[in-house]
mmCIF file of C-alpha atoms in Angstrom:
data_model
loop_
_atom_site.group_PDB
_atom_site.id
_atom_site.type_symbol
_atom_site.label_atom_id
_atom_site.label_comp_id
_atom_site.label_asym_id
_atom_site.label_seq_id
_atom_site.Cartn_x
_atom_site.Cartn_y
_atom_site.Cartn_z
ATOM 1 C CA MET A 658 10.752 -31.370 8.906
ATOM 2 C CA PRO A 659 11.603 -28.296 6.830
ATOM 3 C CA ASN A 660 8.832 -26.844 4.640
ATOM 4 C CA PRO A 661 10.196 -27.026 1.107
ATOM 5 C CA THR A 662 8.226 -23.853 0.237
ATOM 6 C CA GLU A 663 10.057 -21.844 2.871
ATOM 7 C CA ILE A 664 13.082 -19.800 1.798
ATOM 8 C CA VAL A 665 15.755 -17.695 3.367
ATOM 9 C CA LEU A 666 16.720 -14.318 1.953
ATOM 10 C CA CYS A 667 19.999 -12.585 2.536
ATOM 11 C CA GLY A 668 21.650 -9.378 1.523
ATOM 12 C CA LEU A 669 25.346 -9.011 0.523
ATOM 13 C CA ASP A 670 26.930 -5.694 1.331
ATOM 14 C CA GLY A 671 27.080 -5.155 5.076
ATOM 15 C CA VAL A 672 25.518 -8.622 5.661
ATOM 16 C CA LEU A 673 27.422 -11.515 4.140
ATOM 17 C CA ALA A 674 30.228 -9.207 2.940
ATOM 18 C CA LEU A 675 31.776 -6.842 5.480
ATOM 19 C CA ILE A 676 32.632 -3.683 3.533
ATOM 20 C CA ASP A 677 34.422 -1.269 5.864
ATOM 21 C CA HIS A 678 37.521 -1.415 3.724
ATOM 22 C CA ARG A 679 35.772 0.223 0.666
ATOM 23 C CA LEU A 680 33.441 2.704 2.447
ATOM 24 C CA HIS A 681 36.117 5.517 1.836
ATOM 25 C CA PHE A 682 34.834 5.513 -1.865
ATOM 26 C CA LEU A 683 31.532 6.833 -0.612
ATOM 27 C CA ARG A 684 32.512 8.647 2.619
ATOM 28 C CA ASN A 685 35.445 10.997 2.339
ATOM 29 C CA ASP A 686 36.458 14.647 2.986
ATOM 30 C CA GLU A 687 35.989 15.507 -0.635
ATOM 31 C CA GLY A 688 32.317 14.476 -0.575
ATOM 32 C CA ILE A 689 32.929 12.278 -3.727
ATOM 33 C CA ARG A 690 30.928 9.047 -4.164
ATOM 34 C CA ASP A 691 32.702 6.737 -6.527
ATOM 35 C CA TRP A 692 30.177 3.936 -6.884
ATOM 36 C CA ASP A 693 32.129 2.166 -9.593
ATOM 37 C CA ALA A 694 35.273 2.040 -7.443
ATOM 38 C CA PHE A 695 33.109 0.968 -4.426
ATOM 39 C CA TYR A 696 31.682 -2.004 -6.271
ATOM 40 C CA ALA A 697 34.962 -2.955 -7.946
ATOM 41 C CA ALA A 698 36.666 -3.467 -4.623
ATOM 42 C CA CYS A 699 34.097 -6.086 -3.574
ATOM 43 C CA ASP A 700 36.471 -8.984 -4.177
ATOM 44 C CA ASP A 701 38.421 -8.022 -1.047
ATOM 45 C CA ASP A 702 35.419 -7.951 1.251
ATOM 46 C CA MET A 703 35.753 -9.705 4.607
ATOM 47 C CA PRO A 704 33.299 -12.710 4.815
ATOM 48 C CA ASN A 705 30.814 -12.715 7.728
ATOM 49 C CA LEU A 706 31.837 -16.282 8.644
ATOM 50 C CA PRO A 707 29.295 -16.820 11.550
ATOM 51 C CA LEU A 708 26.441 -15.975 9.125
ATOM 52 C CA ILE A 709 27.830 -18.081 6.315
ATOM 53 C CA GLN A 710 27.768 -21.039 8.713
ATOM 54 C CA ARG A 711 24.086 -20.227 9.539
ATOM 55 C CA LEU A 712 23.116 -20.136 5.912
ATOM 56 C CA ASN A 713 25.006 -23.325 4.909
ATOM 57 C CA LEU A 714 23.293 -25.007 7.816
ATOM 58 C CA ALA A 715 19.867 -23.788 6.651
ATOM 59 C CA ARG A 716 20.511 -25.205 3.194
ATOM 60 C CA GLU A 717 21.560 -28.489 4.789
ATOM 61 C CA GLU A 718 18.190 -28.536 6.522
ATOM 62 C CA GLY A 719 16.400 -28.041 3.260
ATOM 63 C CA TYR A 720 15.813 -24.282 3.153
ATOM 64 C CA PRO A 721 16.819 -22.603 -0.099
ATOM 65 C CA VAL A 722 18.955 -19.500 0.379
ATOM 66 C CA LEU A 723 18.423 -16.693 -2.042
ATOM 67 C CA LEU A 724 20.726 -13.666 -2.184
ATOM 68 C CA ILE A 725 19.293 -10.282 -3.124
ATOM 69 C CA THR A 726 21.619 -7.296 -3.428
ATOM 70 C CA GLY A 727 21.587 -3.765 -4.621
ATOM 71 C CA ARG A 728 25.145 -4.253 -5.847
ATOM 72 C CA ASN A 729 25.663 -3.427 -9.493
ATOM 73 C CA ALA A 730 25.319 -6.425 -11.824
ATOM 74 C CA ALA A 731 28.417 -5.191 -13.605
ATOM 75 C CA VAL A 732 30.447 -6.962 -10.870
ATOM 76 C CA ARG A 733 28.492 -10.216 -11.044
ATOM 77 C CA GLY A 734 31.767 -12.092 -12.051
ATOM 78 C CA PRO A 735 33.790 -10.921 -9.081
ATOM 79 C CA THR A 736 30.802 -11.387 -6.733
ATOM 80 C CA GLU A 737 30.216 -15.017 -7.815
ATOM 81 C CA ALA A 738 33.944 -15.653 -7.465
ATOM 82 C CA TRP A 739 33.981 -14.271 -3.957
ATOM 83 C CA LEU A 740 30.943 -16.477 -2.998
ATOM 84 C CA ALA A 741 32.659 -19.525 -4.379
ATOM 85 C CA ARG A 742 36.001 -18.671 -2.606
ATOM 86 C CA TRP A 743 34.287 -18.534 0.679
ATOM 87 C CA ASN A 744 32.052 -21.558 0.116
ATOM 88 C CA ILE A 745 28.868 -19.612 0.395
ATOM 89 C CA GLY A 746 26.104 -21.897 -0.851
ATOM 90 C CA HIS A 747 23.139 -20.198 -2.351
ATOM 91 C CA ASP A 748 20.149 -21.082 -4.630
ATOM 92 C CA GLY A 749 19.791 -17.755 -6.462
ATOM 93 C CA LEU A 750 21.532 -14.409 -6.781
ATOM 94 C CA TRP A 751 19.622 -11.286 -7.818
ATOM 95 C CA MET A 752 21.756 -8.199 -8.478
ATOM 96 C CA ARG A 753 20.533 -4.688 -9.547
ATOM 97 C CA PRO A 754 20.808 -4.266 -13.308
ATOM 98 C CA ALA A 755 23.825 -2.099 -14.293
ATOM 99 C CA ASP A 756 21.469 0.474 -15.970
ATOM 100 C CA SER A 757 18.976 0.571 -13.085
ATOM 101 C CA ARG A 758 18.454 3.849 -11.205
ATOM 102 C CA ILE A 759 15.927 2.737 -8.620
ATOM 103 C CA SER A 760 16.773 2.540 -4.983
ATOM 104 C CA THR A 761 18.113 -0.688 -3.386
ATOM 105 C CA ALA A 762 14.995 -0.898 -1.347
ATOM 106 C CA ARG A 763 12.619 -0.618 -4.222
ATOM 107 C CA PHE A 764 14.704 -3.170 -6.274
ATOM 108 C CA LYS A 765 14.523 -5.681 -3.483
ATOM 109 C CA ILE A 766 10.816 -5.126 -2.862
ATOM 110 C CA GLU A 767 10.149 -5.693 -6.522
ATOM 111 C CA ILE A 768 12.112 -8.975 -6.503
ATOM 112 C CA VAL A 769 10.085 -10.216 -3.537
ATOM 113 C CA GLU A 770 6.800 -9.176 -5.117
ATOM 114 C CA ARG A 771 7.362 -10.286 -8.655
ATOM 115 C CA HIS A 772 9.415 -13.442 -8.227
ATOM 116 C CA LEU A 773 8.762 -14.748 -4.734
ATOM 117 C CA ALA A 774 4.953 -14.299 -4.508
ATOM 118 C CA GLY A 775 3.462 -17.332 -2.914
ATOM 119 C CA ARG A 776 6.827 -18.472 -1.282
ATOM 120 C CA LYS A 777 6.906 -18.409 2.474
ATOM 121 C CA ILE A 778 9.935 -16.396 3.624
ATOM 122 C CA ARG A 779 11.391 -17.910 6.739
ATOM 123 C CA ARG A 780 13.722 -15.111 7.584
ATOM 124 C CA VAL A 781 15.515 -12.133 5.933
ATOM 125 C CA TYR A 782 19.054 -11.185 6.891
ATOM 126 C CA GLU A 783 19.610 -7.519 5.953
ATOM 127 C CA SER A 784 22.040 -4.655 6.650
ATOM 128 C CA ALA A 785 20.979 -1.982 9.132
ATOM 129 C CA HIS A 786 21.861 0.539 6.327
ATOM 130 C CA GLN A 787 18.856 -0.787 4.301
ATOM 131 C CA LEU A 788 16.163 0.254 6.808
ATOM 132 C CA ASP A 789 13.528 0.961 4.163
ATOM 133 C CA PHE A 790 13.564 -2.567 2.890
ATOM 134 C CA ALA A 791 13.857 -3.954 6.467
ATOM 135 C CA ARG A 792 10.824 -1.930 7.478
ATOM 136 C CA TRP A 793 8.789 -3.126 4.573
ATOM 137 C CA ILE A 794 9.813 -6.771 5.376
ATOM 138 C CA THR A 795 8.661 -6.445 8.962
ATOM 139 C CA GLN A 796 5.289 -4.882 7.664
ATOM 140 C CA GLN A 797 4.769 -8.085 5.828
ATOM 141 C CA SER A 798 5.068 -9.994 9.046
ATOM 142 C CA ILE A 799 8.335 -11.622 7.989
ATOM 143 C CA ALA A 800 11.147 -12.107 10.511
ATOM 144 C CA CYS A 801 14.114 -9.899 9.771
ATOM 145 C CA THR A 802 17.558 -10.059 11.367
ATOM 146 C CA LEU A 803 19.550 -6.844 10.998
ATOM 147 C CA PHE A 804 23.349 -6.588 10.904
ATOM 148 C CA GLY A 805 24.965 -3.405 12.147
ATOM 149 C CA PRO A 806 28.302 -2.038 10.999
ATOM 150 C CA ASN A 807 31.582 -3.334 12.338
ATOM 151 C CA GLN A 808 32.122 -2.111 15.820
ATOM 152 C CA GLY A 809 35.895 -2.950 16.033
ATOM 153 C CA ASN A 810 38.549 -0.682 14.683
ATOM 154 C CA GLY A 811 38.972 -2.909 11.536
ATOM 155 C CA ALA A 812 42.677 -2.747 11.873
ATOM 156 C CA ALA A 813 43.070 -6.502 11.619
ATOM 157 C CA ARG A 814 40.919 -9.297 10.308
ATOM 158 C CA GLU A 815 42.321 -12.332 12.327
ATOM 159 C CA ILE A 816 39.667 -12.003 15.046
ATOM 160 C CA LEU A 817 36.023 -11.866 14.161
ATOM 161 C CA ASP A 818 33.111 -12.057 16.541
ATOM 162 C CA LEU A 819 29.399 -11.653 15.922
ATOM 163 C CA ARG A 820 27.500 -10.320 19.019
ATOM 164 C CA ASN A 821 23.727 -10.298 19.633
ATOM 165 C CA ILE A 822 22.770 -6.984 21.104
ATOM 166 C CA ARG A 823 19.331 -6.513 22.635
ATOM 167 C CA HIS A 824 18.682 -2.778 22.424
ATOM 168 C CA ALA A 825 16.694 -0.601 24.895
ATOM 169 C CA CYS A 826 13.720 -0.943 22.429
ATOM 170 C CA GLY A 827 13.782 -4.654 22.878
ATOM 171 C CA HIS A 828 14.876 -5.427 19.378
ATOM 172 C CA ILE A 829 18.044 -7.470 18.612
ATOM 173 C CA THR A 830 20.669 -6.514 16.106
ATOM 174 C CA LEU A 831 23.764 -8.599 15.284
ATOM 175 C CA TYR A 832 27.004 -6.671 15.112
ATOM 176 C CA PRO A 833 30.191 -7.868 13.676
ATOM 177 C CA PHE A 834 33.276 -7.000 15.648
ATOM 178 C CA TYR A 835 36.800 -7.290 14.055
ATOM 179 C CA GLY A 836 40.066 -5.477 14.517
ATOM 180 C CA ASP A 837 42.919 -5.467 17.085
ATOM 181 C CA ASP A 838 40.958 -3.707 19.910
ATOM 182 C CA ASP A 839 39.014 -6.724 21.256
ATOM 183 C CA HIS A 840 39.746 -5.680 24.856
ATOM 184 C CA ALA A 841 37.180 -2.813 24.310
ATOM 185 C CA TRP A 842 34.328 -4.886 22.709
ATOM 186 C CA ASP A 843 32.433 -5.654 25.871
ATOM 187 C CA ASP A 844 32.224 -2.012 26.667
ATOM 188 C CA ARG A 845 30.975 -1.261 23.189
ATOM 189 C CA CYS A 846 28.323 -3.881 23.460
ATOM 190 C CA ALA A 847 27.070 -2.240 26.694
ATOM 191 C CA GLN A 848 26.942 1.112 24.907
ATOM 192 C CA LEU A 849 24.931 -0.336 21.952
ATOM 193 C CA ALA A 850 22.454 -1.953 24.334
ATOM 194 C CA GLN A 851 21.664 1.372 26.041
ATOM 195 C CA ASN A 852 20.289 2.747 22.752
ATOM 196 C CA SER A 853 17.342 1.866 20.593
ATOM 197 C CA CYS A 854 18.097 -0.195 17.435
ATOM 198 C CA LEU A 855 18.885 1.642 14.216
ATOM 199 C CA LEU A 856 15.359 0.957 12.804
ATOM 200 C CA CYS A 857 13.653 2.383 15.894
ATOM 201 C CA GLN A 858 15.999 5.372 15.762
ATOM 202 C CA ALA A 859 15.090 5.999 12.148
ATOM 203 C CA ASP A 860 11.372 5.637 12.987
ATOM 204 C CA ALA A 861 11.742 8.259 15.812
ATOM 205 C CA LEU A 862 13.515 10.644 13.408
ATOM 206 C CA ASP A 863 10.692 10.119 10.897
ATOM 207 C CA ALA A 864 8.115 10.911 13.557
ATOM 208 C CA GLU A 865 10.004 14.021 14.591
ATOM 209 C CA ARG A 866 10.217 15.128 10.907
ATOM 210 C CA ARG A 867 6.482 14.610 10.525
ATOM 211 C CA GLN A 868 5.756 16.562 13.561
ATOM 212 C CA ARG A 869 7.947 19.443 12.394
ATOM 213 C CA HIS A 870 6.230 19.257 8.890
ATOM 214 C CA ALA A 871 2.872 19.471 10.566
ATOM 215 C CA GLN A 872 3.893 22.416 12.643
ATOM 216 C CA ALA A 873 5.419 24.135 9.674
ATOM 217 C CA ARG A 874 2.352 23.425 7.593
ATOM 218 C CA ALA A 875 0.021 24.820 10.400
ATOM 219 C CA ALA A 876 2.129 27.933 10.726
ATOM 220 C CA ALA A 877 2.059 28.533 6.955
ATOM 221 C CA HIS A 878 -1.730 28.175 6.945
ATOM 222 C CA GLU A 879 -2.016 30.575 9.881
ATOM 223 C CA ARG A 880 0.172 33.018 7.993
ATOM 224 C CA GLY A 881 -1.939 32.670 4.867
ATOM 225 C CA LEU A 882 0.870 31.160 2.794
ATOM 226 C CA PRO A 883 -0.295 29.135 -0.134
ATOM 227 C CA PRO A 884 0.413 25.360 -0.264
ATOM 228 C CA LEU A 885 3.661 24.133 -1.691
ATOM 229 C CA ALA A 886 3.794 21.858 -4.831
ATOM 230 C CA GLY A 887 6.109 18.959 -5.208
ATOM 231 C CA SER A 888 6.579 15.474 -3.834
ATOM 232 C CA ASP A 889 5.665 14.625 -0.295
ATOM 233 C CA ARG A 890 9.303 14.493 0.663
ATOM 234 C CA GLN A 891 10.135 17.791 -1.074
ATOM 235 C CA ILE A 892 7.144 19.502 0.567
ATOM 236 C CA ALA A 893 8.052 18.190 4.094
ATOM 237 C CA TRP A 894 11.564 19.511 3.643
ATOM 238 C CA ALA A 895 10.606 22.831 2.012
ATOM 239 C CA GLU A 896 7.974 23.659 4.592
ATOM 240 C CA GLY A 897 10.642 23.825 7.378
ATOM 241 C CA ILE A 898 12.857 26.013 5.173
ATOM 242 C CA ARG A 899 10.041 28.342 4.355
ATOM 243 C CA LEU A 900 9.035 28.522 7.982
ATOM 244 C CA SER A 901 12.585 29.564 8.953
ATOM 245 C CA ALA A 902 12.689 32.171 6.143
ATOM 246 C CA PHE A 903 9.452 33.851 7.224
ATOM 247 C CA GLY A 904 10.478 33.658 10.907
ATOM 248 C CA ALA A 905 13.561 35.648 9.959
ATOM 249 C CA ILE A 906 11.384 38.030 7.933
ATOM 250 C CA ASP A 907 9.261 38.670 10.986
ATOM 251 C CA LYS A 908 12.450 39.648 12.862
ATOM 252 C CA VAL A 909 13.325 42.060 10.107
ATOM 253 C CA GLN A 910 9.783 43.609 10.391
ATOM 254 C CA GLN A 911 10.221 43.929 14.131
ATOM 255 C CA TRP A 912 13.465 45.751 13.581
ATOM 256 C CA VAL A 913 11.753 48.009 11.043
ATOM 257 C CA ASP A 914 8.972 48.871 13.538
ATOM 258 C CA ARG A 915 11.587 49.750 16.203
ATOM 259 C CA HIS A 916 13.550 52.033 14.014
ATOM 260 C CA ALA A 917 10.699 53.508 11.843
ATOM 261 C CA GLU A 918 10.256 56.809 13.643
ATOM 262 C CA ALA A 919 13.996 57.729 13.799
ATOM 263 C CA ALA A 920 14.705 56.484 10.182
ATOM 264 C CA GLN A 921 11.659 58.375 8.855
ATOM 265 C CA ALA A 922 12.742 61.578 10.429
ATOM 266 C CA GLU A 923 16.356 61.278 9.182
ATOM 267 C CA ASP A 924 15.652 60.401 5.525
ATOM 268 C CA PRO A 925 12.014 59.756 4.650
ATOM 269 C CA ASP A 926 12.609 59.086 1.001
ATOM 270 C CA HIS A 927 15.221 56.438 1.624
ATOM 271 C CA TRP A 928 13.247 54.798 4.406
ATOM 272 C CA GLN A 929 10.260 54.583 2.058
ATOM 273 C CA THR A 930 12.379 52.845 -0.538
ATOM 274 C CA VAL A 931 13.708 50.453 2.107
ATOM 275 C CA THR A 932 10.258 49.563 3.552
ATOM 276 C CA GLN A 933 8.636 49.222 0.076
ATOM 277 C CA GLY A 934 11.510 46.981 -1.019
ATOM 278 C CA ILE A 935 10.973 44.773 2.111
ATOM 279 C CA ALA A 936 7.326 44.592 1.412
ATOM 280 C CA ARG A 937 7.683 43.670 -2.242
ATOM 281 C CA ALA A 938 10.415 41.071 -1.508
ATOM 282 C CA THR A 939 8.250 39.535 1.160
ATOM 283 C CA ALA A 940 5.358 39.378 -1.180
ATOM 284 C CA TRP A 941 7.475 37.786 -3.843
ATOM 285 C CA LEU A 942 8.659 35.068 -1.422
ATOM 286 C CA GLU A 943 5.101 34.408 -0.429
ATOM 287 C CA GLU A 944 4.319 33.596 -4.036
ATOM 288 C CA GLN A 945 7.107 30.925 -4.270
ATOM 289 C CA THR A 946 5.031 27.712 -4.092
ATOM 290 C CA ASP A 947 7.540 25.330 -5.749
ATOM 291 C CA ALA A 948 9.006 23.228 -3.006
ATOM 292 C CA ARG A 949 12.017 22.652 -5.152
ATOM 293 C CA TRP A 950 12.766 26.445 -5.158
ATOM 294 C CA TRP A 951 12.974 26.590 -1.483
ATOM 295 C CA ILE A 952 15.185 23.515 -1.337
ATOM 296 C CA ASP A 953 17.522 24.891 -4.011
ATOM 297 C CA HIS A 954 17.815 28.251 -2.117
ATOM 298 C CA ARG A 955 18.083 26.867 1.406
ATOM 299 C CA GLN A 956 21.761 27.906 1.762
ATOM 300 C CA GLY A 957 21.846 30.774 4.318
ATOM 301 C CA ILE A 958 18.231 30.610 5.295
ATOM 302 C CA ALA A 959 17.908 30.635 9.057
ATOM 303 C CA ASN A 960 15.529 32.062 11.652
ATOM 304 C CA HIS A 961 17.443 35.070 12.705
ATOM 305 C CA LEU A 962 17.648 38.836 11.908
ATOM 306 C CA ASP A 963 20.815 38.872 9.782
ATOM 307 C CA ALA A 964 19.654 35.972 7.627
ATOM 308 C CA GLY A 965 16.367 37.702 7.079
ATOM 309 C CA ARG A 966 18.027 40.829 5.960
ATOM 310 C CA THR A 967 20.238 38.954 3.593
ATOM 311 C CA LEU A 968 17.355 37.015 2.071
ATOM 312 C CA LEU A 969 15.169 40.095 1.530
ATOM 313 C CA SER A 970 18.144 42.079 0.176
ATOM 314 C CA ALA A 971 18.961 39.353 -2.319
ATOM 315 C CA VAL A 972 15.339 39.051 -3.617
ATOM 316 C CA ALA A 973 14.972 42.897 -3.783
ATOM 317 C CA GLU A 974 18.183 43.254 -5.709
ATOM 318 C CA GLN A 975 17.238 40.335 -8.004
ATOM 319 C CA GLU A 976 13.852 41.730 -8.765
ATOM 320 C CA GLY A 977 14.960 45.442 -8.912
ATOM 321 C CA TYR A 978 13.015 46.559 -5.841
ATOM 322 C CA PHE A 979 15.879 48.706 -4.432
#
């Protein structure tokens, strides 16, 4: 018999609602993210019919289904109309408040912690785009089923299939397939199975970033650079930028050492001005401990000679060292 205290949680965008048709509002050549238009187009979402059947069956068996979405509550009306149109039964709908600026993951976590404490969550259905929330759910020892993005070409909606893919990491992701290219779907499934799931891929990237951060921090310490100030994420990002900058400065110094004798003989006064400017610009950069500064000035910073020259020249000119 179902446990009446057990509930099922489900996301909307990329889970119950397939949203490929409106992603162009967020991903486009202009780099413009029009969130209002993205949410406003939700009434034309394609329903994930196989999942809808699962959820309706769960409700028939006595398990309440609660929907939690980061979708803006300004479109609650169209959202509820869409749910009714596709006969999606549910026992609660939480939407992010229109004036909220917190992340989708943080919003969903707060809903679970504040409103569902003490309730046993039987399963969570979530989009593979919401990995932070999915990771938190699994850390609570709650079963989580991830839905990947559509793997068909999306050119038609008449054919919809939901495929279980067991990835190389052993985890399973459900992928919707729709479009008019169904002849290629088996090949695509084989390709997906050869790779780790998106959550494991993200964890691997995080581990790689942490390793690079540790290496950059160790290199900064060895060089005698002061610690950076900022959030953990800012510092991790800025450490790598600063490491590239000083790697380039090292190459400039090596160039200086190679040409010092000839340049000194040709024009000692000018050469002294150049070397003093380089030294003062280097010292100025060593004093920049605000992680935000390095992030804001990352454009053009790279670990090669020309980038080092450009960086030092810009600082020297800005500070009047030349």
